[in-house]
Coordinates of C-alpha atoms in Angstrom, one line a residue:
M22 CA -4.9 20.7 -18.1
Y23 CA -7.9 21.7 -21.0
K24 CA -5.4 22.0 -23.9
I25 CA -4.5 18.3 -22.6
K26 CA -8.0 16.7 -22.3
V27 CA -8.3 17.8 -26.1
F28 CA -4.8 15.7 -27.2
I29 CA -5.7 13.4 -25.1
S30 CA -9.7 12.4 -26.0
S31 CA -8.5 13.3 -29.9
V32 CA -6.6 9.8 -29.6
L33 CA -8.2 8.1 -27.4
N34 CA -12.0 8.4 -28.8
A35 CA -11.5 9.4 -32.4
K36 CA -14.5 6.9 -33.7
C37 CA -13.7 3.1 -33.7
F38 CA -15.4 0.7 -35.9
T39 CA -15.7 -3.2 -35.3
S40 CA -14.0 -5.2 -38.1
N41 CA -16.8 -6.6 -40.1
F42 CA -16.4 -9.4 -43.3
V43 CA -16.4 -7.8 -46.5
T44 CA -16.2 -9.9 -49.9
M45 CA -14.4 -8.8 -52.4
R46 CA -10.8 -9.7 -54.5
N47 CA -7.7 -8.7 -54.1
S48 CA -5.5 -4.8 -55.2
T49 CA -3.3 -2.6 -55.1
S50 CA -5.4 -0.6 -52.6
N51 CA -7.2 -3.1 -50.5
P52 CA -4.5 -6.5 -50.2
I53 CA -5.7 -9.8 -48.6
V54 CA -3.5 -11.8 -46.4
T55 CA -4.1 -14.7 -45.2
V56 CA -3.6 -15.8 -41.5
A57 CA -4.0 -18.5 -39.3
Q58 CA -7.3 -17.4 -39.4
G59 CA -8.3 -17.2 -42.2
Q60 CA -8.2 -13.9 -44.7
L61 CA -7.6 -10.5 -44.2
K62 CA -8.5 -7.1 -46.2
G63 CA -6.6 -4.1 -45.6
S64 CA -5.6 -0.8 -47.3
V65 CA -2.4 1.5 -48.2
R66 CA -1.5 4.3 -46.9
N67 CA 1.2 7.0 -48.4
H68 CA 3.5 7.8 -45.7
L69 CA 4.2 11.6 -44.9
D70 CA 7.1 12.1 -47.4
G71 CA 4.8 10.5 -50.4
S72 CA 5.9 6.6 -50.8
S73 CA 3.0 3.8 -49.7
Y74 CA 2.4 1.0 -47.1
Y75 CA 0.0 -1.9 -46.9
S76 CA -1.7 -0.9 -43.5
F77 CA -3.8 -3.7 -41.2
K78 CA -5.7 -2.9 -38.6
G79 CA -8.5 -4.4 -35.7
I80 CA -7.1 -8.1 -36.0
P81 CA -8.4 -10.3 -33.2
Y82 CA -6.0 -12.1 -31.7
A83 CA -7.9 -14.1 -28.8
Q84 CA -11.0 -14.1 -28.9
P85 CA -13.1 -11.8 -26.6
P86 CA -12.8 -12.1 -23.2
V87 CA -16.5 -11.4 -22.5
G88 CA -19.1 -13.2 -20.7
K89 CA -17.6 -15.0 -18.4
L90 CA -14.7 -15.0 -19.9
R91 CA -13.7 -11.5 -18.8
F92 CA -10.6 -11.3 -15.9
K93 CA -9.7 -14.8 -17.0
A94 CA -6.6 -15.3 -19.6
P95 CA -7.1 -15.3 -23.4
L96 CA -8.5 -17.9 -25.4
P97 CA -7.2 -18.5 -28.8
P98 CA -9.2 -16.7 -31.7
K99 CA -10.9 -18.5 -33.6
P100 CA -11.0 -18.9 -37.7
W101 CA -13.5 -17.4 -39.8
T102 CA -14.8 -17.4 -42.9
G103 CA -14.9 -15.3 -45.4
V104 CA -13.1 -12.4 -45.5
Y105 CA -12.3 -10.3 -42.4
D106 CA -12.6 -6.3 -42.0
A107 CA -8.9 -5.4 -41.2
I108 CA -9.1 -1.0 -42.6
R109 CA -9.9 0.7 -38.8
H110 CA -9.2 -0.2 -35.5
G111 CA -11.1 -2.1 -33.3
P112 CA -12.9 -0.7 -30.0
V113 CA -10.8 0.6 -28.3
C114 CA -11.2 -1.0 -24.2
T115 CA -12.4 0.5 -21.1
Q116 CA -10.6 2.8 -19.4
Y117 CA -10.3 5.5 -17.3
D118 CA -7.7 8.6 -17.6
M119 CA -5.4 9.5 -14.4
V120 CA -4.8 12.9 -16.0
T121 CA -8.0 13.9 -17.1
K122 CA -9.7 12.7 -14.5
E123 CA -12.7 11.0 -17.6
L124 CA -14.2 7.9 -18.5
I125 CA -13.2 6.8 -22.2
E126 CA -16.0 4.6 -23.4
G127 CA -14.6 1.3 -24.6
D128 CA -14.9 -2.9 -25.0
D129 CA -14.6 -5.9 -23.5
N130 CA -13.3 -7.2 -26.8
C131 CA -10.9 -5.1 -27.1
L132 CA -7.8 -7.6 -28.1
F133 CA -7.1 -6.7 -31.1
L134 CA -3.5 -5.7 -32.7
N135 CA -2.0 -3.4 -36.0
V136 CA 0.1 -4.8 -37.8
Y137 CA 1.9 -2.5 -40.5
T138 CA 4.6 -3.4 -43.0
K139 CA 6.0 -2.3 -46.9
S140 CA 6.3 -5.5 -48.1
L141 CA 3.3 -8.8 -48.3
A142 CA 6.9 -10.9 -49.2
A143 CA 7.6 -13.6 -46.9
S144 CA 10.7 -13.9 -48.2
D145 CA 11.9 -10.8 -47.8
K146 CA 12.0 -12.1 -43.5
L147 CA 12.2 -7.9 -42.5
P148 CA 12.4 -6.7 -38.8
V149 CA 9.9 -7.0 -36.7
M150 CA 8.7 -4.5 -33.6
V151 CA 6.0 -4.9 -31.9
F152 CA 5.3 -1.8 -29.1
I153 CA 3.0 -2.0 -25.4
H154 CA 1.8 0.7 -25.0
G155 CA 1.9 2.8 -21.9
G156 CA -0.6 4.0 -19.8
A157 CA -0.3 3.0 -15.7
Y158 CA -1.7 -0.1 -17.3
M159 CA -4.9 2.0 -17.1
S160 CA -5.3 3.8 -20.6
G161 CA -3.8 4.1 -23.9
S162 CA -4.8 2.0 -26.8
G163 CA -2.8 0.5 -30.5
N164 CA -4.2 2.6 -32.7
S165 CA -2.3 5.0 -35.4
Q166 CA -4.3 8.3 -33.0
M167 CA -0.9 8.2 -31.0
Y168 CA 1.2 5.5 -32.2
G169 CA 1.8 6.1 -36.4
P170 CA 4.0 4.4 -38.0
D171 CA 5.6 6.3 -40.7
F172 CA 8.5 7.3 -38.8
L173 CA 9.9 3.4 -38.4
L174 CA 8.8 2.5 -41.1
Q175 CA 11.2 4.2 -43.3
H176 CA 13.4 2.3 -41.8
N177 CA 11.9 -1.3 -43.5
I178 CA 10.5 -2.5 -40.2
V179 CA 7.7 -4.2 -39.8
L180 CA 5.5 -2.5 -36.8
V181 CA 2.2 -4.2 -35.0
T182 CA 0.6 -2.5 -32.6
I183 CA -1.4 -4.1 -29.5
N184 CA -4.0 -3.4 -27.0
Y185 CA -4.5 -5.1 -23.8
R186 CA -6.7 -5.4 -21.2
L187 CA -6.0 -2.3 -19.1
E188 CA -7.1 -2.0 -15.0
L189 CA -9.4 -3.8 -12.6
F190 CA -10.0 -6.0 -17.0
G191 CA -6.5 -6.2 -16.7
F192 CA -5.1 -6.6 -13.5
L193 CA -7.3 -8.3 -11.3
N194 CA -6.3 -11.5 -8.6
L195 CA -8.3 -12.7 -6.7
E196 CA -6.0 -15.6 -5.7
I197 CA -7.8 -18.5 -7.6
P198 CA -7.5 -20.8 -10.4
E199 CA -9.8 -19.1 -12.5
V200 CA -8.4 -15.2 -12.0
P201 CA -4.8 -15.8 -11.4
G202 CA -3.7 -12.3 -11.7
N203 CA -2.3 -10.5 -14.7
A204 CA -4.6 -11.4 -17.6
G205 CA -3.1 -8.1 -19.2
L206 CA 0.3 -9.2 -20.3
K207 CA -0.7 -12.8 -21.2
D208 CA -2.9 -10.9 -23.5
Q209 CA 0.1 -8.8 -24.1
V210 CA 1.7 -12.7 -24.6
A211 CA -1.1 -14.2 -26.7
A212 CA -0.8 -11.3 -29.6
F213 CA 3.5 -12.7 -29.7
K214 CA 1.8 -15.3 -29.9
W215 CA -0.2 -14.3 -33.7
V216 CA 3.0 -12.2 -34.2
K217 CA 5.3 -15.2 -34.0
T218 CA 2.4 -17.6 -36.5
N219 CA 1.8 -14.8 -38.9
I220 CA 3.9 -12.4 -39.2
D221 CA 6.0 -13.5 -42.6
K222 CA 2.6 -12.9 -44.2
F223 CA 3.5 -9.3 -43.6
G224 CA 6.8 -9.3 -45.0
G225 CA 8.0 -10.1 -41.0
D226 CA 10.9 -12.6 -39.7
P227 CA 9.9 -14.6 -37.2
N228 CA 13.0 -15.2 -35.3
N229 CA 14.0 -11.9 -35.0
V230 CA 10.8 -10.2 -33.2
T231 CA 12.0 -6.8 -31.2
I232 CA 9.7 -5.4 -28.1
F233 CA 9.1 -2.1 -26.8
G234 CA 7.1 -0.4 -24.8
E235 CA 7.3 3.4 -22.0
S236 CA 6.1 3.4 -19.3
A237 CA 3.7 0.8 -18.1
G238 CA 4.7 -0.9 -21.6
S239 CA 8.2 -0.7 -21.0
A240 CA 7.4 -2.3 -17.0
S241 CA 5.5 -5.1 -19.1
V242 CA 8.9 -5.8 -21.5
S243 CA 10.7 -6.5 -19.0
C244 CA 8.3 -8.8 -17.2
H245 CA 8.3 -10.9 -19.9
L246 CA 12.4 -10.8 -20.0
I247 CA 11.0 -12.5 -16.3
S248 CA 7.9 -14.8 -17.7
P249 CA 8.5 -18.1 -18.3
M250 CA 5.8 -17.5 -20.9
S251 CA 6.6 -15.4 -22.8
K252 CA 10.7 -17.3 -23.7
G253 CA 10.9 -17.9 -27.5
L254 CA 8.2 -15.7 -28.4
F255 CA 10.8 -12.7 -29.0
N256 CA 14.3 -12.0 -29.3
K257 CA 15.0 -8.7 -28.6
A258 CA 14.1 -5.5 -26.2
I259 CA 13.6 -2.1 -25.6
M260 CA 12.5 -0.1 -23.2
Q261 CA 12.3 3.0 -21.7
S262 CA 10.9 4.7 -19.5
G263 CA 9.8 1.7 -16.5
T264 CA 10.9 -0.7 -15.1
C265 CA 9.1 -4.3 -12.8
I266 CA 10.8 -3.4 -10.2
D267 CA 9.5 0.3 -10.6
D268 CA 7.6 1.3 -7.7
W269 CA 4.9 1.4 -8.7
A270 CA 4.8 -1.5 -10.6
M271 CA 3.9 -4.3 -8.5
S272 CA 1.4 -4.5 -6.4
G273 CA 0.7 -5.6 -3.0
E274 CA -2.7 -6.7 -1.5
A275 CA -3.7 -8.2 -4.6
K276 CA -7.0 -9.7 -3.3
R277 CA -8.1 -7.4 -0.1
R278 CA -7.8 -4.4 -2.7
A279 CA -10.4 -6.3 -5.2
F280 CA -12.6 -7.1 -2.1
I281 CA -12.2 -3.4 -1.7
A282 CA -12.8 -2.3 -5.2
G283 CA -15.9 -4.2 -5.3
R284 CA -17.8 -2.5 -2.0
A285 CA -16.9 0.8 -3.3
I286 CA -19.6 -0.2 -6.2
G287 CA -22.6 -2.6 -4.4
K288 CA -20.9 -5.6 -3.6
D289 CA -20.7 -5.8 0.1
T290 CA -19.3 -9.3 0.6
N291 CA -15.9 -12.2 1.2
S292 CA -17.0 -14.7 -0.6
T293 CA -15.0 -14.7 -3.7
Q294 CA -16.7 -16.7 -5.9
E295 CA -20.3 -14.2 -5.3
L296 CA -17.5 -11.6 -6.1
L297 CA -16.4 -13.3 -9.7
E298 CA -20.1 -12.7 -11.1
F299 CA -20.6 -9.3 -10.0
L300 CA -17.9 -8.0 -10.9
Q301 CA -18.0 -10.3 -14.7
S302 CA -22.5 -9.3 -14.5
V303 CA -21.5 -5.1 -13.9
P304 CA -21.7 -2.9 -16.6
T305 CA -17.7 -2.9 -17.8
S306 CA -18.1 0.7 -17.6
K307 CA -19.0 1.3 -14.2
L308 CA -15.4 -1.2 -13.2
A309 CA -13.1 2.0 -14.7
G310 CA -11.5 4.1 -12.4
L311 CA -11.1 2.0 -9.7
T312 CA -8.0 2.8 -8.9
F313 CA -9.0 5.9 -7.6
L314 CA -11.7 3.6 -4.3
S315 CA -9.1 1.1 -4.0
R316 CA -6.5 3.0 -1.8
I317 CA -5.0 0.6 0.8
N318 CA -2.6 1.6 3.6
D319 CA -0.8 5.5 2.8
E320 CA -1.7 4.7 -0.6
K321 CA -3.2 9.0 -1.1
E322 CA -0.4 10.5 0.4
R323 CA 2.6 8.1 -1.1
G324 CA 3.1 6.8 -4.8
L325 CA 1.5 7.2 -7.6
P326 CA -2.1 5.7 -8.3
I327 CA -1.2 2.6 -10.0
Y328 CA -1.6 -0.7 -8.5
F329 CA -4.2 -2.3 -10.6
T330 CA -1.2 -3.9 -12.0
P331 CA 1.2 -7.0 -12.3
T332 CA 0.9 -9.5 -9.9
I333 CA 2.7 -12.6 -8.5
E334 CA 0.7 -15.2 -8.8
K335 CA 0.0 -18.1 -6.3
K336 CA 0.6 -21.6 -8.9
F337 CA -2.7 -23.1 -9.3
N338 CA -2.6 -27.5 -11.6
N339 CA -3.6 -26.6 -15.2
V340 CA -3.2 -22.9 -14.8
E341 CA 0.1 -21.2 -16.3
P342 CA 1.0 -19.0 -14.4
F343 CA 3.1 -15.7 -16.0
L344 CA 4.8 -14.5 -12.9
T345 CA 5.5 -16.1 -9.6
E346 CA 8.3 -14.7 -8.3
H347 CA 9.7 -11.0 -7.6
P348 CA 11.6 -10.0 -10.6
L349 CA 13.8 -9.0 -7.5
D350 CA 14.9 -12.6 -6.7
A351 CA 14.7 -13.6 -10.3
L352 CA 17.5 -10.8 -11.7
A353 CA 19.2 -11.9 -9.2
A354 CA 19.5 -15.2 -10.0
G355 CA 18.9 -14.8 -13.7
N356 CA 16.2 -16.5 -13.2
I357 CA 15.3 -14.5 -17.3
N358 CA 14.6 -14.9 -20.5
K359 CA 18.3 -13.6 -21.6
V360 CA 18.2 -11.0 -25.0
P361 CA 20.3 -8.1 -26.2
I362 CA 17.9 -5.5 -24.3
I363 CA 17.9 -0.5 -24.7
I364 CA 17.3 0.1 -21.7
G365 CA 16.7 3.8 -20.6
Y366 CA 14.7 7.0 -19.8
N367 CA 14.0 10.7 -20.3
S368 CA 15.5 14.0 -18.5
S369 CA 13.6 15.2 -16.5
E370 CA 10.8 12.6 -16.4
S371 CA 8.5 13.8 -13.1
I372 CA 7.9 16.9 -15.2
L373 CA 4.7 15.0 -16.1
M374 CA 3.6 15.4 -13.0
I375 CA 5.2 18.0 -11.0
S376 CA 1.9 20.1 -11.2
D377 CA 0.3 17.2 -8.8
F378 CA 2.7 17.5 -6.2
L379 CA 2.7 21.3 -6.0
K380 CA -0.9 20.1 -5.3
K381 CA 0.1 18.5 -2.6
V382 CA 3.2 21.0 -1.6
D383 CA 1.7 21.3 2.5
T384 CA 1.7 17.7 3.1
K385 CA 5.1 17.1 1.9
N386 CA 6.5 20.1 3.5
K387 CA 5.0 19.1 7.5
Y388 CA 5.0 14.5 6.6
P389 CA 8.4 14.5 4.6
E390 CA 7.6 10.6 5.6
Y391 CA 5.8 10.4 2.8
L392 CA 8.4 10.8 -0.5
V393 CA 9.5 7.4 1.2
P394 CA 9.2 4.6 -2.2
K395 CA 6.6 2.1 -0.8
E396 CA 9.7 -0.3 -1.7
I397 CA 11.5 1.1 1.8
A398 CA 8.8 2.5 3.9
Y399 CA 6.3 -0.8 4.1
R400 CA 10.2 -2.7 5.7
L401 CA 11.1 -0.1 8.0
P402 CA 9.4 1.2 11.6
N403 CA 8.1 4.8 11.8
E404 CA 10.8 6.7 13.0
K405 CA 13.3 4.6 10.2
V406 CA 10.7 5.9 7.6
K407 CA 10.4 9.5 8.9
E408 CA 14.2 10.1 9.6
F409 CA 14.5 9.1 5.4
G410 CA 11.5 11.3 4.3
E411 CA 13.8 14.5 5.8
R412 CA 16.8 13.6 4.0
I413 CA 15.4 13.0 1.6
K414 CA 13.7 16.6 1.1
R415 CA 17.3 18.6 2.4
F416 CA 19.3 16.4 -0.2
Y417 CA 16.5 17.8 -2.4
V418 CA 15.6 21.2 -2.1
G419 CA 18.3 21.3 0.9
N420 CA 16.6 23.6 4.2
K421 CA 14.5 25.1 2.0
D422 CA 10.0 24.0 1.7
F423 CA 9.3 22.2 -1.4
C424 CA 7.7 24.7 -3.8
T425 CA 7.2 26.2 -7.3
E426 CA 10.6 28.2 -6.7
V427 CA 12.3 24.8 -6.8
S428 CA 10.5 23.1 -9.3
N429 CA 13.7 21.8 -11.2
A430 CA 15.0 19.7 -8.3
Q431 CA 11.1 18.8 -7.7
V432 CA 11.4 16.9 -10.4
D433 CA 15.2 16.1 -10.2
M434 CA 12.9 14.2 -6.8
L435 CA 10.4 12.3 -7.8
S436 CA 11.6 11.3 -11.3
D437 CA 14.7 9.3 -9.6
T438 CA 11.8 8.2 -6.6
Y439 CA 9.6 6.8 -9.4
F440 CA 12.1 6.2 -13.1
T441 CA 15.9 6.5 -13.0
Y442 CA 16.8 5.1 -9.8
S443 CA 14.9 2.1 -10.6
I444 CA 16.1 1.5 -13.9
N445 CA 19.5 1.4 -13.3
R446 CA 19.5 -0.9 -10.3
F447 CA 18.0 -3.3 -13.3
S448 CA 20.6 -1.8 -15.6
Y449 CA 23.7 -3.1 -13.2
L450 CA 21.6 -6.4 -12.3
Y451 CA 20.7 -7.2 -16.1
S452 CA 24.2 -6.7 -17.2
K453 CA 25.7 -9.3 -14.6
L454 CA 24.2 -11.7 -16.9
N455 CA 26.1 -11.0 -19.7
Q456 CA 23.8 -10.1 -22.3
P457 CA 24.4 -7.1 -24.6
I458 CA 23.0 -4.4 -22.6
Y459 CA 22.5 -0.7 -24.5
K460 CA 21.6 1.9 -22.0
Y461 CA 20.5 5.5 -22.9
V462 CA 19.8 9.3 -21.3
L463 CA 17.4 11.0 -23.7
N464 CA 17.5 15.0 -24.0
Y465 CA 15.9 16.3 -26.9
D466 CA 13.8 19.9 -26.9
S467 CA 12.6 20.9 -30.1
D468 CA 8.5 21.4 -30.8
L469 CA 8.0 17.7 -30.5
N470 CA 8.4 17.6 -26.7
M471 CA 4.2 17.6 -27.1
L472 CA 3.5 17.0 -22.9
K473 CA 5.7 19.3 -22.6
S474 CA 4.7 22.4 -23.4
L475 CA 0.8 21.5 -22.9
L476 CA 1.3 21.2 -19.9
G477 CA 2.9 24.9 -19.9
L478 CA 6.0 23.7 -17.8
A479 CA 8.6 24.5 -21.3
D480 CA 11.0 26.4 -18.0
L481 CA 11.8 23.9 -16.3
D482 CA 14.5 21.8 -17.9
G483 CA 14.3 18.4 -20.1
M484 CA 12.5 15.8 -21.1
C485 CA 9.4 14.5 -19.9
H486 CA 8.7 11.2 -19.8
A487 CA 6.7 10.0 -23.2
D488 CA 8.0 13.4 -24.3
E489 CA 10.1 10.6 -27.0
L490 CA 7.2 9.1 -28.4
F491 CA 6.0 12.1 -30.2
Y492 CA 9.7 11.3 -32.1
L493 CA 9.1 7.6 -32.7
F494 CA 6.2 7.7 -33.6
S495 CA 3.3 9.2 -35.6
N496 CA 0.4 11.2 -35.8
N497 CA -1.6 14.2 -37.1
T498 CA -1.2 16.6 -33.9
T499 CA 2.7 17.0 -35.0
K500 CA 1.9 16.1 -38.1
D501 CA 2.7 20.5 -39.6
I502 CA 5.5 20.3 -37.2
Y503 CA 7.4 17.2 -38.9
K504 CA 6.7 18.5 -42.1
E505 CA 8.3 22.2 -41.5
Q506 CA 11.6 21.8 -39.9
K507 CA 14.6 20.5 -40.7
R508 CA 16.2 19.6 -38.0
V509 CA 12.6 17.4 -35.9
Q510 CA 12.7 15.2 -39.2
Q511 CA 16.9 14.5 -37.8
L512 CA 15.5 14.0 -34.4
V513 CA 13.1 11.8 -35.6
F514 CA 15.6 10.0 -38.4
T515 CA 18.1 9.8 -35.1
L516 CA 15.9 8.0 -33.1
T517 CA 14.2 6.1 -34.5
K518 CA 18.4 4.4 -36.4
L519 CA 19.1 3.6 -33.2
W520 CA 15.8 1.8 -32.8
T521 CA 15.6 -0.2 -35.7
N522 CA 19.1 -0.7 -36.5
F523 CA 18.7 -2.6 -32.5
A524 CA 15.8 -4.3 -34.2
K525 CA 17.5 -5.4 -37.8
V526 CA 21.6 -6.5 -35.7
S527 CA 21.0 -6.0 -32.1
D528 CA 23.5 -3.3 -32.6
P529 CA 21.6 0.1 -32.2
T530 CA 25.1 1.7 -34.6
P531 CA 26.9 -0.5 -36.2
D532 CA 28.3 1.7 -38.0
Q533 CA 30.0 5.7 -37.8
S534 CA 26.6 6.5 -39.9
L535 CA 25.0 8.6 -36.6
G536 CA 29.1 9.8 -35.4
V537 CA 29.1 8.3 -32.6
K538 CA 29.4 4.4 -31.6
W539 CA 26.9 4.0 -28.8
K540 CA 28.5 1.4 -25.9
P541 CA 27.3 -1.7 -24.2
F542 CA 26.9 -0.7 -20.5
T543 CA 29.2 -2.2 -17.8
T544 CA 28.6 -3.1 -14.1
F545 CA 32.8 -0.7 -13.8
N546 CA 31.9 2.3 -16.0
K547 CA 28.3 2.2 -16.2
E548 CA 28.7 3.9 -20.2
Y549 CA 25.1 5.1 -21.4
L550 CA 24.7 7.2 -24.7
K551 CA 24.0 10.7 -24.2
I552 CA 20.7 11.1 -27.1
E553 CA 21.0 14.9 -27.5
E554 CA 22.6 17.5 -30.3
P555 CA 25.3 15.7 -31.8
L556 CA 25.0 12.1 -29.6
S557 CA 28.2 11.1 -27.3
M558 CA 28.6 8.7 -25.0
G559 CA 29.2 9.1 -20.9
Q560 CA 29.1 7.0 -18.5
D561 CA 27.1 6.5 -14.7
A562 CA 24.4 8.8 -15.7
N563 CA 22.9 11.2 -12.6
R564 CA 26.2 10.0 -10.5
E565 CA 25.8 12.0 -6.9
R566 CA 21.8 11.2 -6.9
M567 CA 22.6 7.6 -7.7
E568 CA 24.8 6.9 -4.7
F569 CA 22.2 8.7 -2.3
W570 CA 19.8 6.2 -3.3
N571 CA 22.3 3.7 -3.5
K572 CA 23.2 4.8 0.6
L573 CA 19.2 4.4 1.6
F574 CA 18.4 1.1 -0.3
C575 CA 21.5 -0.4 0.8
E576 CA 20.7 0.7 4.8
A577 CA 17.2 -0.6 4.1
G578 CA 18.7 -3.4 3.2
L579 CA 17.4 -3.9 -0.1
P580 CA 19.3 -4.6 -3.4
Y581 CA 21.0 -1.3 -4.6
I582 CA 24.3 -0.7 -6.9
A583 CA 27.7 0.8 -5.8
A584 CA 31.0 2.1 -6.7
G585 CA 31.2 -1.7 -9.6
K586 CA 29.6 -3.6 -6.5
S587 CA 26.1 -4.3 -5.3
N588 CA 24.8 -5.7 -2.6
L589 CA 23.2 -9.5 -4.6

């Protein structure tokens, strides 16, 4: 855990500077670009291979959501005079890291994005990739300490990374017009609008934009597929290890949770307006980490501690909503933004959470009903939930109890509960909408599997949640590994080539240069790409485990997939 804390601290606590105004002439080392709001001064950076690219950091894409704007939908950025310094990252959003349990000091004024490109000529029309970071809707930023552009830019695309408001700041829902919820997702929409308006000044094509994300960032991407607010702002989407139908991805009882959070920091009131004024007035640092103080029902034992997340909004006059129907209903009805997608997961996602599970193993052995995901548990009687829990335990570990000796089986169970089944279900439902969908299971194994290594769990089978990020993005932690290992360089090249091919032409393998043709997913064969060494196609990933969950969801009266058919 100490290594994890040091790593996260180096990523999120790297010193940030607020952008300021400068006056200077354009040069090869400090290019100046004119966007809709004014002039930006960037810098020229060197790739790991010695070539160069343009970097513009800390660009404000919305007005600072401070004071009475806290929790509200973002407002368009204001123009400026002079030249805006875009050499350093802006402040990160204040956050509480759920892994290290530490407060990361940030700022309410954190709505910044970063642009990396090899060209500043609008005529080049390079494909644009906009990345949404993960972190349980609770932590993270788009900063290059974690999300460096070197690996992706080698394929001649424009990369944009963004900050968005987190936890209470981004996902408070008071069910009133001023705070209807989903401010963090509306931040992302504001960033997309900025890209649409300005990206041609960085050599990018505003009509060829791919949004992609990991974990909560991936769930966000799937929300944009459904939201009418996002329509027309992107052309393709990549979802890595998360969807809006994951058990942790949508929040219920949002208003009740807000009042519980208020009481936790000293405001006991039944007045929505009084609560809002209080939450807008307290120091930023007091609002981070309220997830753990606002649990409802049995949330201390069931599910992941991720509660300030996207919500279904009430409709109000003169308020544009982000999401007004449940994602499952939207998928079933086809009420979505239909674009080509890549979707998938890592082979052993829940290595990331196995240590926390083992800390509660006595409770899980005694009360297996807590293994049942919320989507099922909250619609069935207690006796049925208990029966389901016993069936889940028996399916994965047989007659044994949970313990370290069956860690791989427990990883499979947690992965299926929180990631793989919902991703397979989303893939199936989306494939019925006549859009290209490319599904994958990623199983790389090298020294770039950083989280698995830092957790001290290298002996467990498979690839950990978030480990693919180190193959997509460069950072100082992995720089030497990449430079010294030719095999690692090839793995990085292959994954980034697949992603950028898709961004360019909506097909991750338009030719045979990678030695395989990635066939689209169909409801009958459920095709997917095994991203490992070597690349190969497969069908019906994790079939036995998925059929087990299909049966549970069927018995619970919920949408499921089975044998090429759905109950929808």
